[in-house]
Amino acid sequence: MSGVPFHYVDLRTFCYTTEDEKRVESALRTYLPEEYDIEQQVTTGHHGDRIVVLSARLENADDVRHVLDKLVDLPDYDAFLDELDDRVSEDCSLYLTLDKQAAFRGEIRQGDGITLRAKVEAYPAKREAAVENAREAFEAARD
């Protein structure tokens, strides 16, 4: 598959004061191509605590394909494919949350801590077309 039907993939996680920033970055890098730039934004939580938002946007087809190839390793990949209809919004965005602790250990699992948002190409921009394009891309990634 030369192209991938995604405009981009955004990955984002938060590093709270109780966490080691290098470890959280390492968890996010589990899904990223080697040496990929991660943006950092420092913000303040409700109680005045420091929170670092770590994020990366992948727009290049090879980089997006790298993320797709990682998601193929989900232990519940077939269930994920079955849920695509529920995971794609009306604006053709695919949402998935990934386990940050597992990612730090190098494991690919659904869970909490890392948010993935992928903008699916669909012409016309209809949710049904986006679901079908995403399904085809994920099935091709598995093959």
Short mmCIF file of C-alpha atoms in Angstrom, two decimals:
data_model
loop_
_atom_site.label_atom_id
_atom_site.label_comp_id
_atom_site.label_asym_id
_atom_site.label_seq_id
_atom_site.Cartn_x
_atom_site.Cartn_y
_atom_site.Cartn_z
CA MET A 1 0.00 0.00 0.00
CA SER A 2 1.76 3.15 -1.19
CA GLY A 3 -0.54 5.69 0.44
CA VAL A 4 -2.49 5.58 3.62
CA PRO A 5 -5.98 7.05 3.95
CA PHE A 6 -5.10 9.33 6.85
CA HIS A 7 -4.36 13.05 6.68
CA TYR A 8 -2.45 12.80 9.97
CA VAL A 9 -2.16 10.95 13.27
CA ASP A 10 -1.88 12.85 16.55
CA LEU A 11 -0.48 11.15 19.65
CA ARG A 12 -0.67 12.89 23.02
CA THR A 13 0.01 12.10 26.64
CA PHE A 14 0.36 14.00 29.90
CA CYS A 15 3.24 13.87 32.35
CA TYR A 16 2.08 14.66 35.87
CA THR A 17 4.31 15.76 38.75
CA THR A 18 4.26 12.21 40.13
CA GLU A 19 5.75 10.82 36.90
CA ASP A 20 9.24 10.86 35.41
CA GLU A 21 9.18 12.92 32.21
CA LYS A 22 11.80 10.75 30.47
CA ARG A 23 9.76 7.61 31.17
CA VAL A 24 6.57 9.20 29.85
CA GLU A 25 8.42 10.33 26.73
CA SER A 26 9.76 6.80 26.34
CA ALA A 27 6.20 5.45 26.49
CA LEU A 28 5.06 7.83 23.75
CA ARG A 29 8.08 6.91 21.61
CA THR A 30 6.86 3.31 21.57
CA TYR A 31 4.45 4.42 18.81
CA LEU A 32 6.75 6.85 16.99
CA PRO A 33 9.40 6.37 14.32
CA GLU A 34 12.95 6.58 15.63
CA GLU A 35 14.17 10.07 16.58
CA TYR A 36 10.75 11.64 15.90
CA ASP A 37 10.28 15.14 17.35
CA ILE A 38 7.99 15.41 20.35
CA GLU A 39 6.46 18.75 21.25
CA GLN A 40 6.31 19.69 24.91
CA GLN A 41 3.97 22.21 26.44
CA VAL A 42 4.03 23.01 30.14
CA THR A 43 0.73 23.85 31.77
CA THR A 44 -0.73 24.01 35.26
CA GLY A 45 -3.35 21.67 36.68
CA HIS A 46 -6.42 22.61 38.69
CA HIS A 47 -4.50 22.47 41.98
CA GLY A 48 -1.46 24.38 40.68
CA ASP A 49 0.54 21.26 39.85
CA ARG A 50 2.85 21.22 36.82
CA ILE A 51 1.69 19.14 33.84
CA VAL A 52 3.76 18.59 30.70
CA VAL A 53 1.78 17.76 27.57
CA LEU A 54 3.82 15.60 25.18
CA SER A 55 2.51 15.33 21.63
CA ALA A 56 3.48 14.41 18.09
CA ARG A 57 1.69 14.84 14.78
CA LEU A 58 2.59 12.40 12.03
CA GLU A 59 1.65 13.57 8.54
CA ASN A 60 4.09 11.72 6.30
CA ALA A 61 2.65 8.46 4.88
CA ASP A 62 5.64 6.41 6.07
CA ASP A 63 5.31 7.80 9.59
CA VAL A 64 1.56 7.13 9.66
CA ARG A 65 2.22 3.60 8.37
CA HIS A 66 4.68 3.12 11.26
CA VAL A 67 1.87 3.83 13.74
CA LEU A 68 -0.53 1.49 11.89
CA ASP A 69 2.08 -1.25 11.99
CA LYS A 70 2.37 -0.80 15.77
CA LEU A 71 -1.40 -1.02 16.25
CA VAL A 72 -1.46 -4.38 14.45
CA ASP A 73 0.23 -5.73 17.59
CA LEU A 74 -2.80 -4.93 19.77
CA PRO A 75 -3.77 -8.16 21.56
CA ASP A 76 -7.41 -7.35 20.84
CA TYR A 77 -6.86 -6.20 17.23
CA ASP A 78 -9.95 -7.98 15.87
CA ALA A 79 -12.12 -6.39 18.56
CA PHE A 80 -10.59 -3.02 17.68
CA LEU A 81 -11.55 -3.56 14.02
CA ASP A 82 -15.08 -4.54 15.09
CA GLU A 83 -15.35 -1.26 17.04
CA LEU A 84 -14.23 1.04 14.21
CA ASP A 85 -17.80 2.15 13.58
CA ASP A 86 -17.95 3.45 17.17
CA ARG A 87 -14.45 4.96 17.06
CA VAL A 88 -14.90 7.23 14.03
CA SER A 89 -16.68 10.54 14.64
CA GLU A 90 -18.89 12.54 12.30
CA ASP A 91 -15.88 14.71 11.38
CA CYS A 92 -14.04 11.55 10.17
CA SER A 93 -11.64 11.36 13.12
CA LEU A 94 -10.65 8.01 14.57
CA TYR A 95 -10.08 7.91 18.35
CA LEU A 96 -8.21 5.32 20.40
CA THR A 97 -6.66 5.38 23.86
CA LEU A 98 -3.54 3.38 24.56
CA ASP A 99 -2.04 2.09 27.80
CA LYS A 100 0.82 4.40 28.85
CA GLN A 101 2.28 1.96 31.41
CA ALA A 102 2.32 -0.89 28.89
CA ALA A 103 3.89 1.40 26.27
CA PHE A 104 6.72 2.20 28.67
CA ARG A 105 7.42 -1.55 28.81
CA GLY A 106 7.33 -1.65 24.99
CA GLU A 107 3.91 -3.33 24.85
CA ILE A 108 1.06 -2.25 22.58
CA ARG A 109 -2.30 -2.30 24.40
CA GLN A 110 -5.50 -0.35 24.62
CA GLY A 111 -5.96 1.43 27.90
CA ASP A 112 -5.47 4.86 29.38
CA GLY A 113 -2.73 7.44 29.16
CA ILE A 114 -1.98 7.97 25.46
CA THR A 115 -4.60 9.40 23.13
CA LEU A 116 -4.48 8.70 19.41
CA ARG A 117 -6.54 10.77 17.00
CA ALA A 118 -6.28 10.06 13.29
CA LYS A 119 -8.01 12.15 10.65
CA VAL A 120 -9.32 9.68 8.07
CA GLU A 121 -9.47 10.64 4.41
CA ALA A 122 -12.95 10.25 2.98
CA TYR A 123 -14.42 11.68 -0.20
CA PRO A 124 -17.08 12.77 0.31
CA ALA A 125 -16.28 13.49 3.97
CA LYS A 126 -18.86 11.12 5.44
CA ARG A 127 -18.37 9.01 8.54
CA GLU A 128 -19.39 5.81 6.74
CA ALA A 129 -16.75 6.32 4.05
CA ALA A 130 -14.14 7.12 6.72
CA VAL A 131 -14.96 3.93 8.63
CA GLU A 132 -14.57 1.86 5.47
CA ASN A 133 -11.28 3.55 4.52
CA ALA A 134 -9.90 3.04 8.03
CA ARG A 135 -11.00 -0.61 8.03
CA GLU A 136 -9.28 -1.25 4.69
CA ALA A 137 -6.08 0.44 5.91
CA PHE A 138 -5.96 -1.56 9.16
CA GLU A 139 -6.73 -4.84 7.37
CA ALA A 140 -3.98 -4.09 4.81
CA ALA A 141 -1.55 -3.29 7.65
CA ARG A 142 -2.24 -6.71 9.16
CA ASP A 143 -1.44 -8.51 5.89
#
